[in-house]
Coordinates of C-alpha atoms in Angstrom, one line a residue:
M1 CA 53.4 55.5 -7.5
T2 CA 57.2 54.9 -7.6
T3 CA 60.0 56.7 -9.5
A4 CA 62.9 55.2 -11.4
A5 CA 65.9 56.8 -13.3
N6 CA 66.4 56.3 -17.0
G7 CA 69.7 56.2 -18.9
N8 CA 69.9 60.1 -19.0
G9 CA 69.6 60.4 -15.3
H10 CA 66.0 61.8 -15.5
A11 CA 63.4 60.4 -13.3
H12 CA 60.2 59.1 -14.6
A13 CA 57.1 57.8 -13.0
A14 CA 56.5 54.1 -12.9
P15 CA 53.1 52.7 -12.5
D16 CA 52.3 50.8 -9.3
D17 CA 52.5 47.1 -9.5
P18 CA 49.0 45.7 -9.9
A19 CA 47.5 44.1 -6.8
P20 CA 47.7 40.3 -7.0
K21 CA 44.4 38.7 -8.2
K22 CA 42.6 36.4 -5.8
P23 CA 42.0 33.0 -7.0
W24 CA 38.3 33.6 -6.3
R25 CA 36.1 36.4 -5.3
D26 CA 35.0 36.6 -1.7
N27 CA 31.4 36.7 -2.7
E28 CA 31.6 33.8 -5.2
E29 CA 29.5 30.8 -4.1
D30 CA 31.2 27.5 -3.8
S31 CA 29.8 25.3 -6.5
N32 CA 30.0 22.2 -4.2
S33 CA 28.0 23.8 -1.4
L34 CA 24.5 22.6 -0.6
R35 CA 23.1 26.0 -1.5
A36 CA 24.7 25.9 -5.0
I37 CA 23.5 22.3 -5.6
I38 CA 20.0 23.2 -4.7
R39 CA 20.1 26.4 -6.9
A40 CA 21.5 24.4 -9.8
N41 CA 18.7 21.9 -9.6
F42 CA 15.9 24.3 -8.9
P43 CA 13.7 24.6 -12.0
T44 CA 14.0 27.9 -13.8
S45 CA 10.5 27.6 -15.4
I46 CA 7.4 25.4 -15.3
D47 CA 8.6 23.8 -18.5
D48 CA 11.9 22.9 -16.9
A49 CA 10.1 21.3 -14.0
F50 CA 7.6 19.4 -16.2
P51 CA 9.0 18.8 -19.7
I52 CA 5.6 17.2 -20.7
L53 CA 4.1 20.7 -20.9
K54 CA 6.5 21.9 -23.6
V55 CA 5.8 18.7 -25.6
A56 CA 2.0 19.1 -25.2
R57 CA 2.1 22.6 -26.6
T58 CA 3.8 21.4 -29.8
M59 CA 1.6 18.4 -30.5
T60 CA -0.5 18.2 -33.6
R61 CA -3.7 16.3 -34.1
D62 CA -1.8 13.5 -35.9
D63 CA 0.6 13.3 -33.0
L64 CA -2.3 12.9 -30.6
K65 CA -3.8 10.2 -32.7
N66 CA -0.5 8.3 -33.0
D67 CA 0.1 8.6 -29.2
L68 CA -3.4 7.3 -28.5
V69 CA -2.8 4.2 -30.7
A70 CA 0.6 3.7 -29.1
G71 CA -0.8 4.1 -25.6
L72 CA -3.5 1.5 -26.2
T73 CA -0.9 -0.9 -27.7
V74 CA 1.3 -0.6 -24.7
A75 CA -1.6 -0.9 -22.3
V76 CA -2.7 -4.3 -23.7
M77 CA 1.0 -5.4 -23.8
V78 CA 1.6 -4.5 -20.2
I79 CA -1.2 -6.6 -18.7
P80 CA 0.4 -10.0 -19.3
Q81 CA 3.9 -8.6 -19.0
G82 CA 3.2 -7.0 -15.7
M83 CA 1.8 -10.2 -14.2
A84 CA 4.7 -12.2 -15.6
Y85 CA 7.4 -9.9 -14.2
A86 CA 5.7 -9.9 -10.8
A87 CA 5.8 -13.7 -10.8
L88 CA 9.5 -13.6 -11.8
A89 CA 10.1 -11.4 -8.8
S90 CA 8.1 -13.9 -6.6
L91 CA 5.3 -11.4 -6.1
R92 CA 1.6 -11.7 -6.6
P93 CA 0.2 -10.8 -10.1
E94 CA -1.6 -7.7 -9.0
I95 CA 1.7 -6.2 -7.8
G96 CA 2.9 -6.1 -11.4
L97 CA -0.3 -4.4 -12.5
Y98 CA 0.0 -1.8 -9.8
S99 CA 3.6 -1.1 -10.9
C100 CA 2.5 -0.3 -14.4
I101 CA 0.2 2.6 -13.4
L102 CA 1.5 5.2 -11.0
P103 CA 5.3 5.0 -11.8
I104 CA 4.8 5.6 -15.5
L105 CA 2.4 8.5 -14.8
T106 CA 5.0 10.1 -12.5
Y107 CA 7.8 9.5 -15.0
A108 CA 5.8 11.1 -17.8
L109 CA 5.6 14.4 -15.8
V110 CA 9.4 14.8 -15.1
G111 CA 11.3 12.4 -17.4
S112 CA 12.9 13.7 -20.6
S113 CA 12.1 10.7 -22.9
R114 CA 8.8 11.0 -24.9
Q115 CA 8.5 7.3 -25.6
L116 CA 10.1 5.4 -22.6
A117 CA 7.6 3.0 -21.0
V118 CA 8.5 2.7 -17.3
G119 CA 7.3 -0.3 -15.4
P120 CA 8.4 -3.8 -14.3
V121 CA 11.1 -5.4 -16.5
A122 CA 12.8 -8.9 -16.4
M123 CA 16.2 -7.7 -15.3
V124 CA 14.9 -5.7 -12.3
A125 CA 12.5 -8.5 -11.4
L126 CA 15.3 -11.0 -11.2
L127 CA 17.5 -8.6 -9.1
T128 CA 14.5 -8.1 -6.8
T129 CA 14.0 -11.7 -6.0
A130 CA 17.7 -12.3 -5.8
G131 CA 18.1 -9.5 -3.2
L132 CA 15.0 -10.2 -1.2
S133 CA 14.8 -14.0 -1.1
P134 CA 17.7 -14.4 1.3
I135 CA 15.9 -12.1 3.8
V136 CA 12.4 -13.4 3.6
D137 CA 11.0 -16.6 1.9
P138 CA 8.2 -15.3 -0.4
N139 CA 6.3 -18.6 0.1
E140 CA 6.3 -18.4 3.9
D141 CA 5.5 -14.7 4.4
P142 CA 4.3 -13.2 1.0
D143 CA 2.9 -10.0 2.7
R144 CA 6.2 -9.1 4.3
Y145 CA 8.0 -10.0 1.1
Q146 CA 5.8 -7.6 -0.8
Q147 CA 6.5 -4.9 1.8
L148 CA 10.2 -5.5 1.3
A149 CA 9.8 -5.1 -2.4
S150 CA 8.2 -1.7 -2.0
T151 CA 10.9 -0.7 0.5
L152 CA 13.5 -1.7 -2.1
A153 CA 11.6 0.5 -4.6
F154 CA 11.9 3.3 -2.1
M155 CA 15.7 2.8 -1.8
V156 CA 16.1 2.6 -5.6
G157 CA 14.1 5.9 -6.0
V158 CA 16.2 7.7 -3.4
L159 CA 19.5 6.6 -4.9
Q160 CA 18.5 7.4 -8.5
A161 CA 16.9 10.8 -7.7
G162 CA 19.9 11.6 -5.5
M163 CA 22.4 10.7 -8.2
G164 CA 20.5 12.9 -10.6
L165 CA 20.2 15.9 -8.3
L166 CA 23.9 15.6 -7.4
R167 CA 24.8 15.3 -11.1
L168 CA 26.4 11.9 -10.6
E169 CA 25.1 10.4 -13.8
F170 CA 28.8 10.1 -15.0
I171 CA 29.2 7.2 -12.5
A172 CA 27.4 4.9 -14.8
R173 CA 30.1 5.4 -17.4
F174 CA 32.6 3.6 -15.3
L175 CA 30.7 0.3 -15.7
P176 CA 32.4 -1.4 -18.7
H177 CA 30.0 -2.4 -21.5
P178 CA 31.3 -6.0 -21.6
V179 CA 30.5 -6.4 -17.9
L180 CA 26.9 -5.1 -18.5
S181 CA 26.5 -7.3 -21.6
G182 CA 27.8 -10.4 -19.7
F183 CA 25.5 -9.6 -16.8
T184 CA 22.5 -9.2 -19.1
S185 CA 23.2 -12.5 -20.9
A186 CA 23.7 -14.4 -17.6
A187 CA 20.5 -12.9 -16.3
A188 CA 18.6 -14.1 -19.4
I189 CA 19.9 -17.6 -18.8
V190 CA 18.9 -17.6 -15.1
I191 CA 15.5 -16.1 -16.0
G192 CA 14.8 -18.8 -18.5
S193 CA 16.0 -21.6 -16.3
S194 CA 14.0 -20.3 -13.4
Q195 CA 10.8 -20.9 -15.4
I196 CA 11.5 -24.6 -16.0
K197 CA 9.6 -25.6 -12.9
D198 CA 6.4 -23.8 -14.1
V199 CA 6.7 -25.1 -17.7
F200 CA 6.9 -28.7 -16.6
K201 CA 5.2 -28.3 -13.2
I202 CA 8.0 -30.1 -11.3
K203 CA 9.8 -29.4 -8.0
I204 CA 13.0 -27.5 -8.4
G205 CA 14.8 -26.0 -5.5
R206 CA 15.3 -22.2 -5.3
S207 CA 18.8 -21.5 -6.7
E208 CA 20.7 -18.9 -8.8
R209 CA 23.1 -21.5 -10.0
L210 CA 22.3 -23.1 -13.4
Q211 CA 24.0 -26.4 -12.6
E212 CA 21.8 -26.9 -9.5
I213 CA 18.7 -26.0 -11.4
M214 CA 19.5 -28.4 -14.3
D215 CA 20.4 -31.2 -11.8
D216 CA 17.0 -30.9 -10.1
F217 CA 15.3 -30.8 -13.6
V218 CA 17.0 -34.1 -14.7
H219 CA 16.0 -35.9 -11.5
N220 CA 12.4 -34.7 -11.6
V221 CA 11.5 -34.4 -15.3
H222 CA 9.7 -37.7 -15.1
D223 CA 7.0 -36.0 -12.9
T224 CA 6.1 -33.6 -15.7
H225 CA 2.4 -32.6 -15.7
G226 CA 1.3 -33.2 -19.3
L227 CA -1.5 -30.6 -19.6
T228 CA 0.7 -27.9 -18.0
F229 CA 3.5 -28.6 -20.4
A230 CA 1.1 -28.6 -23.4
V231 CA -0.2 -25.1 -22.4
A232 CA 3.3 -23.7 -22.0
A233 CA 4.7 -25.3 -25.2
T234 CA 1.8 -24.1 -27.4
S235 CA 2.1 -20.6 -25.9
I236 CA 5.8 -20.4 -26.7
V237 CA 5.2 -21.7 -30.3
F238 CA 2.4 -19.2 -30.8
L239 CA 4.4 -16.2 -29.6
L240 CA 7.4 -17.1 -31.7
G241 CA 5.3 -17.8 -34.7
A242 CA 3.2 -14.7 -34.3
R243 CA 6.3 -12.6 -34.3
R244 CA 7.5 -14.0 -37.6
V245 CA 4.1 -13.6 -39.2
K246 CA 3.9 -10.0 -38.1
R247 CA 7.2 -9.3 -39.9
R248 CA 5.8 -10.6 -43.1
F249 CA 2.3 -9.1 -43.0
K250 CA 2.3 -5.4 -42.0
A251 CA -1.5 -5.3 -41.8
I252 CA -1.3 -7.2 -38.4
K253 CA 1.8 -5.4 -37.2
M254 CA -0.1 -3.8 -34.3
L255 CA -1.8 -7.1 -33.2
P256 CA -1.0 -7.7 -29.5
E257 CA -0.3 -11.4 -29.7
A258 CA 0.5 -11.7 -26.0
L259 CA -3.0 -10.3 -25.1
V260 CA -4.6 -12.6 -27.7
L261 CA -2.9 -15.6 -26.1
V262 CA -3.9 -14.5 -22.6
V263 CA -7.5 -14.0 -23.5
F264 CA -7.6 -17.3 -25.3
Y265 CA -6.3 -19.3 -22.4
I266 CA -8.5 -17.4 -19.9
L267 CA -11.5 -18.7 -21.8
V268 CA -10.1 -22.2 -22.2
S269 CA -9.2 -22.3 -18.5
K270 CA -12.7 -21.3 -17.5
Y271 CA -14.6 -23.7 -19.7
A272 CA -12.1 -26.6 -19.5
D273 CA -11.7 -26.4 -15.7
F274 CA -7.9 -26.2 -15.8
D275 CA -7.8 -25.7 -12.0
D276 CA -9.5 -29.1 -11.4
K277 CA -7.2 -30.8 -13.9
G278 CA -4.0 -29.7 -12.1
V279 CA -3.0 -26.6 -14.1
K280 CA -2.0 -23.8 -11.8
V281 CA -4.1 -20.7 -12.4
I282 CA -3.7 -17.2 -11.0
G283 CA -7.1 -17.0 -9.4
K284 CA -8.9 -13.9 -8.3
V285 CA -7.0 -10.6 -8.7
P286 CA -8.1 -7.9 -6.3
A287 CA -10.1 -5.1 -7.9
G288 CA -9.2 -1.4 -7.5
F289 CA -6.0 0.4 -6.6
P290 CA -4.3 -0.2 -3.3
S291 CA -4.4 2.4 -0.5
P292 CA -1.2 4.1 0.6
R293 CA 1.1 1.9 2.8
G294 CA 4.3 2.6 4.6
I295 CA 7.7 1.0 4.0
L296 CA 9.8 -1.1 6.4
T297 CA 12.3 1.5 7.6
S298 CA 13.9 -1.1 9.9
E299 CA 15.1 -3.1 6.8
L300 CA 16.7 -0.3 4.9
G301 CA 20.2 -1.3 5.9
Q302 CA 19.8 -4.8 4.4
L303 CA 18.6 -3.4 1.1
V304 CA 21.5 -1.0 0.3
G305 CA 23.3 -3.6 -1.9
P306 CA 20.4 -4.7 -4.0
A307 CA 19.1 -1.1 -4.3
L308 CA 22.5 0.1 -5.5
T309 CA 22.7 -2.7 -8.1
I310 CA 19.2 -2.1 -9.4
S311 CA 19.7 1.7 -9.4
I312 CA 22.7 1.5 -11.7
V313 CA 21.8 -1.5 -13.9
G314 CA 18.2 -0.2 -14.2
F315 CA 19.3 3.2 -15.2
L316 CA 21.8 1.9 -17.8
E317 CA 19.2 -0.3 -19.4
S318 CA 16.6 2.4 -19.4
F319 CA 18.9 5.2 -20.7
A320 CA 20.2 3.0 -23.5
V321 CA 16.6 2.5 -24.7
A322 CA 15.6 6.2 -24.2
K323 CA 18.8 7.5 -26.0
T324 CA 18.3 5.2 -29.0
I325 CA 14.7 6.3 -29.5
A326 CA 15.6 10.0 -28.9
E327 CA 18.3 9.9 -31.6
K328 CA 15.9 8.3 -34.0
E329 CA 13.2 10.9 -33.3
Q330 CA 15.7 13.7 -33.1
Y331 CA 15.1 15.4 -29.8
P332 CA 17.4 16.0 -26.9
I333 CA 17.6 13.8 -23.8
S334 CA 19.3 14.3 -20.5
A335 CA 20.9 11.5 -18.4
R336 CA 20.5 13.6 -15.3
R337 CA 16.8 14.1 -16.0
E338 CA 16.4 10.4 -16.7
L339 CA 17.8 9.6 -13.3
I340 CA 15.5 12.0 -11.6
G341 CA 12.5 10.7 -13.6
L342 CA 13.2 7.1 -12.7
G343 CA 13.8 8.0 -9.1
A344 CA 10.5 9.9 -8.9
A345 CA 8.7 6.9 -10.5
N346 CA 10.0 4.5 -7.9
L347 CA 9.4 6.9 -5.0
A348 CA 5.8 7.4 -6.2
G349 CA 5.1 3.7 -6.5
C350 CA 6.7 2.4 -3.3
F351 CA 3.9 3.6 -1.1
F352 CA 1.3 1.8 -3.3
K353 CA 2.6 -1.8 -3.2
C354 CA 4.8 -1.3 -6.4
M355 CA 8.0 -3.2 -7.1
P356 CA 11.1 -1.5 -8.4
V357 CA 10.7 -0.3 -12.0
T358 CA 12.7 1.0 -14.9
G359 CA 12.3 1.6 -18.7
G360 CA 11.4 -1.4 -20.7
V361 CA 12.6 -2.3 -24.2
S362 CA 9.6 -4.0 -25.8
R363 CA 7.0 -1.6 -24.5
S364 CA 9.0 1.5 -25.4
A365 CA 9.5 0.2 -28.9
G366 CA 5.7 -0.1 -29.1
D367 CA 5.5 3.7 -28.5

């Protein structure tokens, strides 16, 4: 304590100056340390680790009935879609089916969306073939190409889960919406043009440039296989027509038109001998689920670019769908939890011949 004189000459006691405050306490943990990050991400309860348990406890009998109907609807939709998206990624049909099983089961345990259907989608399939084709030609070495696709799924899973655990979901906000919209529109054009060779059964060189694809098409369109084109054209007309009819008649709203079409042409193909008449058929699909298989660790460096693109674009597409449904159904959703869920789905599937996956629009709407 110190003394000081006042105006009358009397001394009075002055309080000691308070000790300067430290900008932080010595025992305060740095929020950026590895220990703090692990503690922040460590589940505080079993419900925090597996959100599905909390949802399950609040379900009613009507909820269970509705979920059963939605699950069956998505299951029949995913069969033709899974095979089609695998073909778009230059993979065998069964790879698409495998990718519709384990990833969505894993996501259901740790993801925050109650309706998001995780599996192969067109955008990710296109990015997969664009990233892998320069490394390995899928026609020359399909087995190695499939291993690369699973390795790419591993990389995507690591990046997405890592971004979620490190709370880096804000990075996605720096991607302008016009860029994503333009990218999506361009991808749709490339996807459509890449199927021309299968619709007309003509030779078109592998390319991501529309002008090159159309140039090959103009020069080879005279070689169109009539029966193949007839099957493709009637399928397109049926799907478009069925969609319009379902809007008018609610009684058939749940009719899986894609599955109906697939079953119809399976029977026609069998009894009309499409294979002998020049129509390309899928052939025998291996039964059962694949055994665990390792990834190509020696190729990880070449896959960083495609994996980063799929991680961000796939998350943005998936989260947009999940957020829209969550707002409609009025329940909270976490971007960080979505990243972790998608990452876990890709990591679980990569060891069982799965391709990279994300949340799909049409299947999620069916939920």
